[in-house]
PDB file of C-alpha atoms in Angstrom:
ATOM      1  CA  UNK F   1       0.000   0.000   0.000  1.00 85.00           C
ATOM      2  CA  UNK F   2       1.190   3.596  -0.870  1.00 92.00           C
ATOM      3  CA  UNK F   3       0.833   5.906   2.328  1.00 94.00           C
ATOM      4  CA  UNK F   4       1.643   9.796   1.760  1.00 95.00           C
ATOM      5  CA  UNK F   5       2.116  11.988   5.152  1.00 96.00           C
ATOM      6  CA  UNK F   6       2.327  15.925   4.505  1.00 97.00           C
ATOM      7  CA  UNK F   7       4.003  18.343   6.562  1.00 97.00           C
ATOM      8  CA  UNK F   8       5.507  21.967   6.420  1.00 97.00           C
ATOM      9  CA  UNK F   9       2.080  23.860   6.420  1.00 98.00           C
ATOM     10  CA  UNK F  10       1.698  26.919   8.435  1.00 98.00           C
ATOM     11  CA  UNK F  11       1.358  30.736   8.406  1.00 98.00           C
ATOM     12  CA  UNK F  12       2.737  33.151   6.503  1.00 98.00           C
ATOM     13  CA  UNK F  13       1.950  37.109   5.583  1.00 98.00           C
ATOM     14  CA  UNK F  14       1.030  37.658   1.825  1.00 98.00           C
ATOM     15  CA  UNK F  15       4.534  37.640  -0.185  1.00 98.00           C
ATOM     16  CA  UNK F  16       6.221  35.079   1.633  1.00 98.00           C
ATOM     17  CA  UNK F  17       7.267  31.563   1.423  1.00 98.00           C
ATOM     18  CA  UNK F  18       6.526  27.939   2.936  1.00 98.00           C
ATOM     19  CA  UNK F  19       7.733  24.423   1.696  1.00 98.00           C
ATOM     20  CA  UNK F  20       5.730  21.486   1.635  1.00 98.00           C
ATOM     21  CA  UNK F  21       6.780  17.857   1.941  1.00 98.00           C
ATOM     22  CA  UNK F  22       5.150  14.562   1.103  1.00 97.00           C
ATOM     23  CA  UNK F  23       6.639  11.829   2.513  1.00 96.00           C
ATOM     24  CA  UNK F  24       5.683   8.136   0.631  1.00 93.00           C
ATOM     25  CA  UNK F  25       5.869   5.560   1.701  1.00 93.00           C
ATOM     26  CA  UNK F  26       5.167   1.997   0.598  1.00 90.00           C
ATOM     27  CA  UNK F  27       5.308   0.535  -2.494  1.00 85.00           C
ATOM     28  CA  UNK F  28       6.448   3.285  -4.060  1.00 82.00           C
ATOM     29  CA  UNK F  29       7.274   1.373  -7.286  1.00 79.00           C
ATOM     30  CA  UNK F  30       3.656   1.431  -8.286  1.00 85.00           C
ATOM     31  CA  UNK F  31       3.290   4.991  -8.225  1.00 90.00           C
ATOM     32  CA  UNK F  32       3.207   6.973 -11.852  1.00 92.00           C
ATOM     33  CA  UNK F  33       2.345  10.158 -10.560  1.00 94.00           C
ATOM     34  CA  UNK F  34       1.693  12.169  -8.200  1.00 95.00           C
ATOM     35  CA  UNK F  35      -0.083  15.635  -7.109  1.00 96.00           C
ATOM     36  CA  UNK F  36      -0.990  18.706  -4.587  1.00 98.00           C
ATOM     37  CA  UNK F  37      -3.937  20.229  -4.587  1.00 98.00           C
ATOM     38  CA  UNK F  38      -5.954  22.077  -2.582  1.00 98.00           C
ATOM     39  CA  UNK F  39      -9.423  23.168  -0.446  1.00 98.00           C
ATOM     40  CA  UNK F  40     -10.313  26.142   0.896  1.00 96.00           C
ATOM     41  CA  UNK F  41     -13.117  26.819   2.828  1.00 90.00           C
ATOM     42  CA  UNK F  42     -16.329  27.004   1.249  1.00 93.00           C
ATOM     43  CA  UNK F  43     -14.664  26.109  -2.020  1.00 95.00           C
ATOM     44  CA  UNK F  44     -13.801  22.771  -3.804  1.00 95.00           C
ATOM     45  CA  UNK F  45     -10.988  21.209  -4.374  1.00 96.00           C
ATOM     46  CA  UNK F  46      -8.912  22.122  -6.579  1.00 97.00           C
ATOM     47  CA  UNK F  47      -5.836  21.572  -8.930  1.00 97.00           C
ATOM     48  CA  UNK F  48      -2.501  22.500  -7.657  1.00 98.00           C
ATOM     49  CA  UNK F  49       0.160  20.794  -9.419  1.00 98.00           C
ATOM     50  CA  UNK F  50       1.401  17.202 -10.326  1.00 97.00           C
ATOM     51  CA  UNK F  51       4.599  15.305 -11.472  1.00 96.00           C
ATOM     52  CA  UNK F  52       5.623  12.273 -12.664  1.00 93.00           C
ATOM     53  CA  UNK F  53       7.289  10.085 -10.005  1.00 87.00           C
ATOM     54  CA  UNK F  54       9.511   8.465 -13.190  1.00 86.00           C
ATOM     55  CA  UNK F  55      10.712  11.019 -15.836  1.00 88.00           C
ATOM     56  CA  UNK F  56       9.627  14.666 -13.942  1.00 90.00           C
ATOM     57  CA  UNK F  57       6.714  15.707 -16.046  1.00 94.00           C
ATOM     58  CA  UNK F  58       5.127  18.939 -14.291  1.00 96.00           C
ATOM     59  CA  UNK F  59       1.691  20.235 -15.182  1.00 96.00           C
ATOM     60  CA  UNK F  60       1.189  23.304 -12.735  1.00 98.00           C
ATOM     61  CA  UNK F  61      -2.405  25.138 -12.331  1.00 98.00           C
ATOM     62  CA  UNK F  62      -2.755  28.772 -14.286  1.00 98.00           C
ATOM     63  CA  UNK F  63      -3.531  29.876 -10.819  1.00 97.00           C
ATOM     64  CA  UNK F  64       0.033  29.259  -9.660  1.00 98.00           C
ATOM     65  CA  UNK F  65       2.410  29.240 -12.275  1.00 98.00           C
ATOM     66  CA  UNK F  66       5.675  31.026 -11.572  1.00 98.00           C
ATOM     67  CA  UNK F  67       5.105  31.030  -8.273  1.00 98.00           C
ATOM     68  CA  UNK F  68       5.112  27.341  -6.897  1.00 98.00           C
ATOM     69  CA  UNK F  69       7.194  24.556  -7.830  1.00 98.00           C
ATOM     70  CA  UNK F  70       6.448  20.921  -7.789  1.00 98.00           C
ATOM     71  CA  UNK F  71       9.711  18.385  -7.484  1.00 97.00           C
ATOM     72  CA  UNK F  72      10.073  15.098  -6.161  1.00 94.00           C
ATOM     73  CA  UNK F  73      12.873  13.477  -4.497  1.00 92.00           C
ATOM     74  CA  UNK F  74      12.778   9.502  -5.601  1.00 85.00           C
ATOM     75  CA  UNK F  75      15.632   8.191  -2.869  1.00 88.00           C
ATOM     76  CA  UNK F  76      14.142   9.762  -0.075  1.00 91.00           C
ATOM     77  CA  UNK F  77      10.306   9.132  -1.608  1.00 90.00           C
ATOM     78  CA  UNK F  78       9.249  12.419  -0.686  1.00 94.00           C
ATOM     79  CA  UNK F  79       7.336  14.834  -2.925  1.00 95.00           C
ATOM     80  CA  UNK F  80       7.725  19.085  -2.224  1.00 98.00           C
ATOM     81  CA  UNK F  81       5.894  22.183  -2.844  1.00 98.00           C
ATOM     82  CA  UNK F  82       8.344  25.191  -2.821  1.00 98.00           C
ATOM     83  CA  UNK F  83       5.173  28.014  -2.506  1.00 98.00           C
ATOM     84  CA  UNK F  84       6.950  31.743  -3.665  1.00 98.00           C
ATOM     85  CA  UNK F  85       4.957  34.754  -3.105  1.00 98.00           C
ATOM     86  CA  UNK F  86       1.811  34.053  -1.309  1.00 98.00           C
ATOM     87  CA  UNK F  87      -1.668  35.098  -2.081  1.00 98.00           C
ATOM     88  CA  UNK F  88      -4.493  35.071   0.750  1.00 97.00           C
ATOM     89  CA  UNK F  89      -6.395  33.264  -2.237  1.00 96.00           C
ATOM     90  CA  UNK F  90      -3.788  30.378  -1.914  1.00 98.00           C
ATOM     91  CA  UNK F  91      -4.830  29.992   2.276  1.00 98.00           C
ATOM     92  CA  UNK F  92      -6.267  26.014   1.974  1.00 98.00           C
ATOM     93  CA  UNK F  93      -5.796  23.057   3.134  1.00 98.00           C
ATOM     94  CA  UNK F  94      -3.116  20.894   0.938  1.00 98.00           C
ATOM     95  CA  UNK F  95      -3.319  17.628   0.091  1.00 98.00           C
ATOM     96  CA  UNK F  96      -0.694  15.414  -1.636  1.00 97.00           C
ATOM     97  CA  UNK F  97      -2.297  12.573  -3.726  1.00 96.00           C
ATOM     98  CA  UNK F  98      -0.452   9.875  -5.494  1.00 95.00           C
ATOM     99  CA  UNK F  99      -2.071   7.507  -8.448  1.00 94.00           C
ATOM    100  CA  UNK F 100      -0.797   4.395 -10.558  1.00 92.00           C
ATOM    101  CA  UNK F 101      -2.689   6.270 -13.365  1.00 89.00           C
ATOM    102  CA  UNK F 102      -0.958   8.412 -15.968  1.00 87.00           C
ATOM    103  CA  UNK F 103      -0.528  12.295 -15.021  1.00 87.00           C
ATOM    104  CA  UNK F 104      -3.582  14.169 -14.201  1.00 91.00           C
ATOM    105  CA  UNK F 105      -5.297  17.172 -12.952  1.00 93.00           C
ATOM    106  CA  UNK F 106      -8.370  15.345 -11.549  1.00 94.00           C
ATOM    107  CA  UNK F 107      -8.652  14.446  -8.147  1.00 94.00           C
ATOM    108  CA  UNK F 108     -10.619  10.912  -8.559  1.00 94.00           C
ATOM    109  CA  UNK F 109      -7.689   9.837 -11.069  1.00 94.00           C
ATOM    110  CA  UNK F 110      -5.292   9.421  -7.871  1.00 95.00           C
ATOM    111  CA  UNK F 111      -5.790   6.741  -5.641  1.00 95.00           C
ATOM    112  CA  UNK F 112      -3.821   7.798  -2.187  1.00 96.00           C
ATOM    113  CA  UNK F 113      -3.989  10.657  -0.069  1.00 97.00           C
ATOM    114  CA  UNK F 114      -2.198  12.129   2.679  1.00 97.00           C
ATOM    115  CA  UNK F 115      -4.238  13.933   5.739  1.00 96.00           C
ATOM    116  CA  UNK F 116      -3.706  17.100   4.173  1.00 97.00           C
ATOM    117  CA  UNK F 117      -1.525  20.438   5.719  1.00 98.00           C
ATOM    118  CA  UNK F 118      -3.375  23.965   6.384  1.00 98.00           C
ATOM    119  CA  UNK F 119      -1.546  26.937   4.444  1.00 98.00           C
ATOM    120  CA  UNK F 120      -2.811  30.105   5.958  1.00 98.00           C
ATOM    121  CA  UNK F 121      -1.740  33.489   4.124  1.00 98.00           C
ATOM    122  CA  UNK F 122      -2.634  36.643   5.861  1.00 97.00           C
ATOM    123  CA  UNK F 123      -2.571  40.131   4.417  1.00 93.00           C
TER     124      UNK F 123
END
């Protein structure tokens, strides 16, 4: 079974910076991608950004482009979110998924989720 566990969430003033971390474990091998995305409250979920685990693919979310960036570590099994100049619109709770399905924006395409970490972004 494929476990992720996220961390690195807090709060930070508008303009400012916060790294997430996905730590996977389990079988690790079966994963083909993997993803962050996103809730806020009274919103959906939504689309954040998502990688290959094998060859680095990146697909980020108009929303965030230039300003986050998705990597993944394979050795350590750990997936990041390096978040650059904050929005209050980005405050949500972040969720790292991981699938055995080919890269994808959609939430019901990946099969294992972490607990999710709150991002807060003040003004």
């Amino acid at each position: 079974q494929v476990q992720p566990v996220e961390s690195g969430g807090g709060s930070v003033q508008a303009g400012g910076s916060l790294r997430l971390s996905c730590a996977v474990s389990g079988r690790t091998f079966s994963i083909n991608a993997m993803g962050w995305f996103r809730q806020a409250p009274g919103k959906e979920r939504e689309f954040v950004a998502t990688i290959t685990w094998i060859g680095g693919a990146i697909y980020y979310a108009d929303s965030v482009k230039g300003r986050f960036t998705i990597s993944r570590d394979n050795a350590k099994s750990t997936l990041y979110l390096q978040m650059n100049s904050l929005k209050p619109e980005d405050t949500a709770v972040y969720s790292c998924a991981a699938g055995r399905r080919p890269i994808s924006t959609t939430p019901g395409d990946y099969e294992y989720w972490g607990q999710g970490t709150q991002v807060t972004v003040s003004s």
